Amino acid sequence: MDQVKLTQFSHGGGCGCKIAPGVLTELLAAMPAGLMPPDLLVGTDTADDAAVYRLNDRQAIVATTDFFTPIVDDPYDFGRIAATNALSDVYAMGGTPLFALAVVGMPLDKLPPAVIGRILQGGADVCRAAGIPVAGGHSIDVLEPIYGLVGLGVVDPAKVKTNAGARPGDVLILTKPLGIGILSAALKKGLLSAEGYGEMVRWTTTLNRAGALLADVDAVHAVTDVTGFGLAGHLLEMCRGANLEATVRLADLPLIPEAARLVRDGVATGASMRNWASYGASVRLPADAAEWQRKLVTDPQTSGGLLIACAPEAVEAVQAVIRGVQGEAGTVIGGMAAGEAAVRVV
């Protein structure tokens, strides 16, 4: 197979190529109000992870789509990462995936068919691991490689987990360590070690299966996944949805070790700066916070972990669920309280 560096075609890879949250808010505000039938349980109101439409008293459809440009050079790894990231939105709603449709845009004059085939194989293998088929899709010829999925799942309407249900006193749990955007920036600069790349692929291809199981835990009040807007951005959406203040403890944030070193050396993505420009006014950092700490909480995560708000008495049960599906229990990073809809980092 011809050796092609996929990231050479990407102006911003993975979830780091998302439209900045401030710009996205402006674009969505200009959209005319659409039909909102009563069976549409989750739509665009709270910037949630997926749409949810009730079919009957016991079943609702979870629907999402997610795709991006390459975050790594290896085509098989790119396919796996993109597919894992797309299915995460179904899991974040408490849903169980049913099937997927492939979203494929490839520069056919630049990528050999074998390379494109490996991307598709990576996505199909992740779907197989999730127990679902890739049942179809759509493809176009474009300037940058783009791959992802439409994910369709099912959930009990009474057990949907949105990003807006957090309550005062809830504990925040994060299921994966931070630092994916930092590692991707280091990869593009030739600064990422083989061990760092291995950790990057390990976490970005870990399915967030815990979300489907947490649907049965009543004391889990809100769930979202941490992706392109960074920890602070997605937590801020949770705060706004519930009109609560979140406190995050910097010392407790789980970090991929190489990312922790690299960010102190100044390695970060441009998306981190765009994120801060979009929502930094609602994030309170310590007066003596270092620049790398700001970059860490705004670092765009590709296929990041679930961010869970649950009652304090449910922490051990929630961590047991996480441990059962990914081998590690997740980390308590802070909590929710009454106050202004903002994120406070201490």
Short mmCIF file of C-alpha atoms in Angstrom, two decimals:
data_model
loop_
_atom_site.label_atom_id
_atom_site.label_comp_id
_atom_site.label_asym_id
_atom_site.label_seq_id
_atom_site.Cartn_x
_atom_site.Cartn_y
_atom_site.Cartn_z
CA MET A 1 0.00 0.00 0.00
CA ASP A 2 1.27 3.49 -0.85
CA GLN A 3 2.49 5.43 2.19
CA VAL A 4 0.44 8.62 2.52
CA LYS A 5 0.50 11.03 5.47
CA LEU A 6 -3.18 11.76 5.95
CA THR A 7 -2.64 14.76 8.24
CA GLN A 8 -0.91 16.68 5.44
CA PHE A 9 -4.36 17.20 3.96
CA SER A 10 -5.93 18.48 7.22
CA HIS A 11 -6.06 22.14 8.16
CA GLY A 12 -7.27 20.92 11.58
CA GLY A 13 -7.66 17.28 12.52
CA GLY A 14 -10.22 15.35 14.52
CA CYS A 15 -12.65 17.29 16.68
CA GLY A 16 -10.18 20.19 16.57
CA CYS A 17 -11.65 21.07 13.16
CA LYS A 18 -15.05 21.83 14.66
CA ILE A 19 -16.45 25.30 14.07
CA ALA A 20 -15.60 27.39 17.15
CA PRO A 21 -18.43 27.39 19.72
CA GLY A 22 -18.95 31.14 19.53
CA VAL A 23 -19.27 31.08 15.74
CA LEU A 24 -21.54 28.03 15.89
CA THR A 25 -23.86 29.79 18.35
CA GLU A 26 -24.09 32.74 15.99
CA LEU A 27 -24.87 30.50 13.01
CA LEU A 28 -27.55 28.54 14.85
CA ALA A 29 -29.17 31.72 16.16
CA ALA A 30 -29.79 32.78 12.57
CA MET A 31 -31.72 29.60 11.76
CA PRO A 32 -35.49 29.96 11.65
CA ALA A 33 -37.41 28.05 14.31
CA GLY A 34 -38.38 24.62 13.02
CA LEU A 35 -41.17 22.21 13.83
CA MET A 36 -40.74 20.79 17.35
CA PRO A 37 -43.21 17.91 17.73
CA PRO A 38 -43.91 16.71 21.28
CA ASP A 39 -42.25 13.35 20.59
CA LEU A 40 -38.93 15.09 19.86
CA LEU A 41 -37.57 14.68 23.38
CA VAL A 42 -34.12 16.18 22.69
CA GLY A 43 -33.50 18.66 19.90
CA THR A 44 -31.28 21.73 19.57
CA ASP A 45 -32.30 23.59 22.73
CA THR A 46 -29.45 22.52 24.99
CA ALA A 47 -26.63 21.75 22.50
CA ASP A 48 -26.93 18.09 23.44
CA ASP A 49 -25.00 15.20 21.92
CA ALA A 50 -27.78 13.66 19.81
CA ALA A 51 -31.43 14.03 18.91
CA VAL A 52 -33.93 11.74 20.64
CA TYR A 53 -37.37 10.98 19.18
CA ARG A 54 -39.97 8.95 21.08
CA LEU A 55 -41.56 6.10 19.12
CA ASN A 56 -43.71 4.76 21.95
CA ASP A 57 -43.73 4.51 25.76
CA ARG A 58 -40.74 2.14 25.81
CA GLN A 59 -38.63 3.13 22.80
CA ALA A 60 -37.02 6.26 21.46
CA ILE A 61 -34.62 6.66 18.55
CA VAL A 62 -31.23 8.31 19.23
CA ALA A 63 -29.79 9.92 16.09
CA THR A 64 -26.47 11.68 15.55
CA THR A 65 -23.80 12.33 12.95
CA ASP A 66 -20.13 13.09 13.46
CA PHE A 67 -17.24 13.28 11.01
CA PHE A 68 -13.90 15.06 10.67
CA THR A 69 -10.57 15.33 8.89
CA PRO A 70 -7.59 13.09 9.83
CA ILE A 71 -6.06 13.41 13.27
CA VAL A 72 -3.48 10.67 12.57
CA ASP A 73 -1.60 9.52 9.46
CA ASP A 74 -2.46 5.83 9.63
CA PRO A 75 -5.68 5.28 7.63
CA TYR A 76 -6.89 2.32 9.70
CA ASP A 77 -6.41 4.23 12.96
CA PHE A 78 -8.17 7.28 11.48
CA GLY A 79 -11.19 5.14 10.60
CA ARG A 80 -11.31 3.59 14.06
CA ILE A 81 -11.00 6.93 15.85
CA ALA A 82 -13.68 8.63 13.75
CA ALA A 83 -16.14 5.76 14.21
CA THR A 84 -15.54 5.54 17.96
CA ASN A 85 -16.08 9.28 18.27
CA ALA A 86 -19.35 9.17 16.31
CA LEU A 87 -20.86 6.34 18.36
CA SER A 88 -19.98 8.18 21.57
CA ASP A 89 -22.90 10.56 21.04
CA VAL A 90 -25.36 7.65 21.16
CA TYR A 91 -23.79 6.31 24.35
CA ALA A 92 -23.80 9.79 25.92
CA MET A 93 -27.61 9.89 25.68
CA GLY A 94 -27.89 6.54 27.48
CA GLY A 95 -28.58 4.84 24.15
CA THR A 96 -27.55 1.52 22.67
CA PRO A 97 -26.37 1.74 19.03
CA LEU A 98 -28.41 -0.14 16.42
CA PHE A 99 -26.57 0.55 13.17
CA ALA A 100 -24.45 3.16 11.42
CA LEU A 101 -24.20 4.87 8.04
CA ALA A 102 -20.79 5.92 6.71
CA VAL A 103 -20.08 9.55 5.80
CA VAL A 104 -17.16 9.57 3.34
CA GLY A 105 -15.46 12.46 1.55
CA MET A 106 -12.11 11.69 -0.11
CA PRO A 107 -9.72 13.47 -2.51
CA LEU A 108 -9.71 10.69 -5.10
CA ASP A 109 -6.82 12.24 -7.03
CA LYS A 110 -4.58 12.12 -3.96
CA LEU A 111 -5.50 8.97 -2.02
CA PRO A 112 -5.08 5.47 -3.47
CA PRO A 113 -8.15 3.22 -3.21
CA ALA A 114 -6.27 0.93 -0.81
CA VAL A 115 -5.79 3.81 1.65
CA ILE A 116 -9.47 4.75 1.51
CA GLY A 117 -10.34 1.09 1.98
CA ARG A 118 -8.28 0.94 5.17
CA ILE A 119 -10.14 3.98 6.57
CA LEU A 120 -13.46 2.28 5.90
CA GLN A 121 -12.19 -0.98 7.38
CA GLY A 122 -11.17 0.76 10.58
CA GLY A 123 -14.64 2.23 10.98
CA ALA A 124 -16.31 -1.07 10.19
CA ASP A 125 -14.18 -2.90 12.76
CA VAL A 126 -15.18 -0.46 15.50
CA CYS A 127 -18.83 -0.90 14.59
CA ARG A 128 -18.36 -4.66 14.71
CA ALA A 129 -16.85 -4.29 18.20
CA ALA A 130 -19.92 -2.25 19.19
CA GLY A 131 -22.13 -5.05 17.88
CA ILE A 132 -23.65 -3.12 14.97
CA PRO A 133 -23.40 -3.09 11.16
CA VAL A 134 -22.46 -0.28 8.81
CA ALA A 135 -25.68 -0.48 6.84
CA GLY A 136 -24.97 2.10 4.13
CA GLY A 137 -23.78 5.66 3.72
CA HIS A 138 -22.79 8.32 1.22
CA SER A 139 -19.51 9.34 -0.42
CA ILE A 140 -18.25 12.38 -2.34
CA ASP A 141 -14.98 13.56 -3.93
CA VAL A 142 -13.57 16.48 -1.87
CA LEU A 143 -10.29 18.33 -1.24
CA GLU A 144 -9.68 17.03 2.32
CA PRO A 145 -10.27 13.48 3.59
CA ILE A 146 -13.42 13.33 5.72
CA TYR A 147 -14.80 10.27 7.46
CA GLY A 148 -17.38 9.59 10.14
CA LEU A 149 -20.73 8.00 10.82
CA VAL A 150 -24.40 8.61 11.23
CA GLY A 151 -25.15 6.71 14.42
CA LEU A 152 -28.63 5.42 15.21
CA GLY A 153 -29.55 3.88 18.54
CA VAL A 154 -32.42 3.16 20.88
CA VAL A 155 -33.19 4.17 24.47
CA ASP A 156 -36.10 3.98 26.88
CA PRO A 157 -37.66 7.50 26.85
CA ALA A 158 -37.75 7.45 30.65
CA LYS A 159 -34.00 6.78 30.83
CA VAL A 160 -32.58 9.37 28.43
CA LYS A 161 -29.49 11.08 29.82
CA THR A 162 -29.20 14.65 28.57
CA ASN A 163 -26.52 17.24 29.30
CA ALA A 164 -29.04 19.47 31.11
CA GLY A 165 -30.20 17.44 34.12
CA ALA A 166 -27.44 18.09 36.67
CA ARG A 167 -28.52 18.98 40.21
CA PRO A 168 -26.89 21.00 43.02
CA GLY A 169 -24.55 18.75 44.97
CA ASP A 170 -23.85 16.41 42.05
CA VAL A 171 -20.36 14.99 41.67
CA LEU A 172 -18.57 15.21 38.30
CA ILE A 173 -16.82 12.12 36.94
CA LEU A 174 -14.66 12.01 33.78
CA THR A 175 -14.12 8.60 32.16
CA LYS A 176 -11.00 9.30 30.03
CA PRO A 177 -7.85 11.37 30.58
CA LEU A 178 -7.37 14.71 28.82
CA GLY A 179 -4.69 15.66 26.31
CA ILE A 180 -5.73 14.28 22.90
CA GLY A 181 -5.58 17.66 21.16
CA ILE A 182 -2.12 18.31 22.62
CA LEU A 183 -0.89 14.94 21.37
CA SER A 184 -2.34 15.58 17.91
CA ALA A 185 -0.53 18.92 17.75
CA ALA A 186 2.70 17.20 18.78
CA LEU A 187 2.19 14.54 16.09
CA LYS A 188 1.95 17.19 13.37
CA LYS A 189 5.16 18.79 14.65
CA GLY A 190 7.04 15.48 14.82
CA LEU A 191 7.29 15.70 18.63
CA LEU A 192 5.12 12.73 19.64
CA SER A 193 6.83 9.56 20.84
CA ALA A 194 5.71 6.07 19.88
CA GLU A 195 4.42 5.61 23.44
CA GLY A 196 2.45 8.85 23.24
CA TYR A 197 0.94 7.80 19.93
CA GLY A 198 -0.04 4.47 21.43
CA GLU A 199 -1.84 6.19 24.31
CA MET A 200 -3.56 8.54 21.90
CA VAL A 201 -4.91 5.67 19.80
CA ARG A 202 -5.77 3.62 22.87
CA TRP A 203 -8.06 6.25 24.35
CA THR A 204 -9.57 7.54 21.11
CA THR A 205 -10.62 4.00 20.15
CA THR A 206 -12.11 3.12 23.54
CA LEU A 207 -15.88 2.98 23.10
CA ASN A 208 -17.90 4.89 25.70
CA ARG A 209 -20.09 1.84 26.35
CA ALA A 210 -20.62 2.88 29.97
CA GLY A 211 -23.19 5.43 28.81
CA ALA A 212 -25.69 2.76 27.76
CA LEU A 213 -25.37 1.05 31.14
CA LEU A 214 -25.67 4.30 33.08
CA ALA A 215 -29.14 4.77 31.60
CA ASP A 216 -30.32 2.35 34.30
CA VAL A 217 -28.78 4.38 37.16
CA ASP A 218 -31.40 6.87 38.35
CA ALA A 219 -28.85 8.83 40.38
CA VAL A 220 -26.99 9.75 37.17
CA HIS A 221 -28.58 13.08 36.35
CA ALA A 222 -26.63 14.33 33.31
CA VAL A 223 -24.12 12.98 30.80
CA THR A 224 -22.21 14.48 27.88
CA ASP A 225 -19.05 13.55 26.05
CA VAL A 226 -16.00 15.80 25.96
CA THR A 227 -14.97 16.49 22.38
CA GLY A 228 -13.99 19.51 20.29
CA PHE A 229 -14.97 22.29 22.71
CA GLY A 230 -12.73 20.88 25.44
CA LEU A 231 -13.58 20.02 29.04
CA ALA A 232 -14.48 23.59 29.97
CA GLY A 233 -16.69 24.08 26.91
CA HIS A 234 -18.75 20.93 27.29
CA LEU A 235 -19.02 21.39 31.06
CA LEU A 236 -20.23 24.94 30.43
CA GLU A 237 -23.02 23.52 28.24
CA MET A 238 -23.96 21.29 31.17
CA CYS A 239 -23.97 24.32 33.49
CA ARG A 240 -26.15 26.36 31.15
CA GLY A 241 -28.58 23.50 30.66
CA ALA A 242 -29.13 23.19 34.41
CA ASN A 243 -28.45 26.83 35.39
CA LEU A 244 -25.75 25.72 37.83
CA GLU A 245 -22.11 26.49 38.54
CA ALA A 246 -19.45 23.80 38.17
CA THR A 247 -16.22 23.59 40.13
CA VAL A 248 -13.30 21.63 38.65
CA ARG A 249 -10.15 20.82 40.58
CA LEU A 250 -7.06 21.16 38.38
CA ALA A 251 -5.06 18.82 40.59
CA ASP A 252 -7.61 16.04 40.08
CA LEU A 253 -7.86 16.19 36.28
CA PRO A 254 -6.67 12.93 34.69
CA LEU A 255 -3.98 13.60 32.06
CA ILE A 256 -2.22 11.48 29.49
CA PRO A 257 1.37 11.70 30.84
CA GLU A 258 3.05 12.80 27.61
CA ALA A 259 0.38 15.44 27.02
CA ALA A 260 1.00 16.85 30.50
CA ARG A 261 4.65 17.35 29.61
CA LEU A 262 4.05 18.68 26.12
CA VAL A 263 1.51 21.33 27.14
CA ARG A 264 3.97 22.71 29.70
CA ASP A 265 6.41 23.05 26.80
CA GLY A 266 3.88 25.15 24.90
CA VAL A 267 2.41 22.51 22.57
CA ALA A 268 -1.30 23.12 21.88
CA THR A 269 -3.77 23.35 19.02
CA GLY A 270 -5.17 26.50 17.47
CA ALA A 271 -8.61 25.16 18.40
CA SER A 272 -7.72 25.56 22.07
CA MET A 273 -7.28 29.29 21.55
CA ARG A 274 -10.51 29.53 19.52
CA ASN A 275 -12.36 27.72 22.30
CA TRP A 276 -11.11 30.18 24.91
CA ALA A 277 -12.04 33.14 22.74
CA SER A 278 -15.58 31.73 22.45
CA TYR A 279 -16.38 30.96 26.09
CA GLY A 280 -13.49 32.11 28.28
CA ALA A 281 -15.63 34.87 29.82
CA SER A 282 -17.64 32.14 31.59
CA VAL A 283 -14.64 30.19 32.90
CA ARG A 284 -13.01 31.34 36.15
CA LEU A 285 -9.36 30.34 36.41
CA PRO A 286 -7.16 30.97 39.46
CA ALA A 287 -5.46 34.36 39.35
CA ASP A 288 -2.07 32.66 39.23
CA ALA A 289 -3.05 30.03 36.64
CA ALA A 290 -0.34 29.23 34.13
CA GLU A 291 -0.99 29.46 30.40
CA TRP A 292 -0.67 25.69 30.04
CA GLN A 293 -3.52 25.19 32.51
CA ARG A 294 -5.85 27.28 30.38
CA LYS A 295 -4.79 25.31 27.31
CA LEU A 296 -5.48 22.07 29.14
CA VAL A 297 -9.11 22.81 30.05
CA THR A 298 -9.82 24.11 26.52
CA ASP A 299 -7.91 21.34 24.70
CA PRO A 300 -10.18 19.79 22.04
CA GLN A 301 -10.69 16.11 22.72
CA THR A 302 -11.28 13.77 19.82
CA SER A 303 -13.30 10.76 20.97
CA GLY A 304 -12.98 11.97 24.55
CA GLY A 305 -14.55 10.55 27.68
CA LEU A 306 -17.98 10.86 29.17
CA LEU A 307 -18.56 13.67 31.67
CA ILE A 308 -21.09 12.45 34.23
CA ALA A 309 -23.01 14.36 36.92
CA CYS A 310 -24.37 12.04 39.59
CA ALA A 311 -25.53 12.10 43.20
CA PRO A 312 -22.66 11.67 45.70
CA GLU A 313 -24.03 8.36 46.98
CA ALA A 314 -23.87 6.92 43.44
CA VAL A 315 -20.18 7.59 42.78
CA GLU A 316 -18.98 4.08 43.63
CA ALA A 317 -21.72 2.45 41.55
CA VAL A 318 -20.98 4.70 38.58
CA GLN A 319 -17.25 4.03 38.80
CA ALA A 320 -17.94 0.29 38.99
CA VAL A 321 -19.88 0.52 35.71
CA ILE A 322 -17.04 2.43 34.04
CA ARG A 323 -14.43 0.00 35.35
CA GLY A 324 -16.44 -2.92 34.06
CA VAL A 325 -16.40 -1.73 30.46
CA GLN A 326 -13.02 0.01 30.11
CA GLY A 327 -10.88 -1.38 32.93
CA GLU A 328 -10.44 1.96 34.73
CA ALA A 329 -13.00 3.60 36.99
CA GLY A 330 -12.96 7.20 35.80
CA THR A 331 -11.97 10.17 37.94
CA VAL A 332 -13.92 12.47 40.25
CA ILE A 333 -12.94 15.98 39.10
CA GLY A 334 -15.39 18.33 40.84
CA GLY A 335 -19.04 19.06 41.38
CA MET A 336 -22.13 21.16 40.67
CA ALA A 337 -23.67 23.84 42.87
CA ALA A 338 -26.24 26.62 42.77
CA GLY A 339 -24.89 29.78 41.20
CA GLU A 340 -24.18 31.50 37.91
CA ALA A 341 -23.98 29.21 34.87
CA ALA A 342 -20.20 29.15 34.73
CA VAL A 343 -17.18 26.91 35.24
CA ARG A 344 -14.86 27.62 38.15
CA VAL A 345 -11.41 26.01 38.06
CA VAL A 346 -9.55 25.77 41.36
#
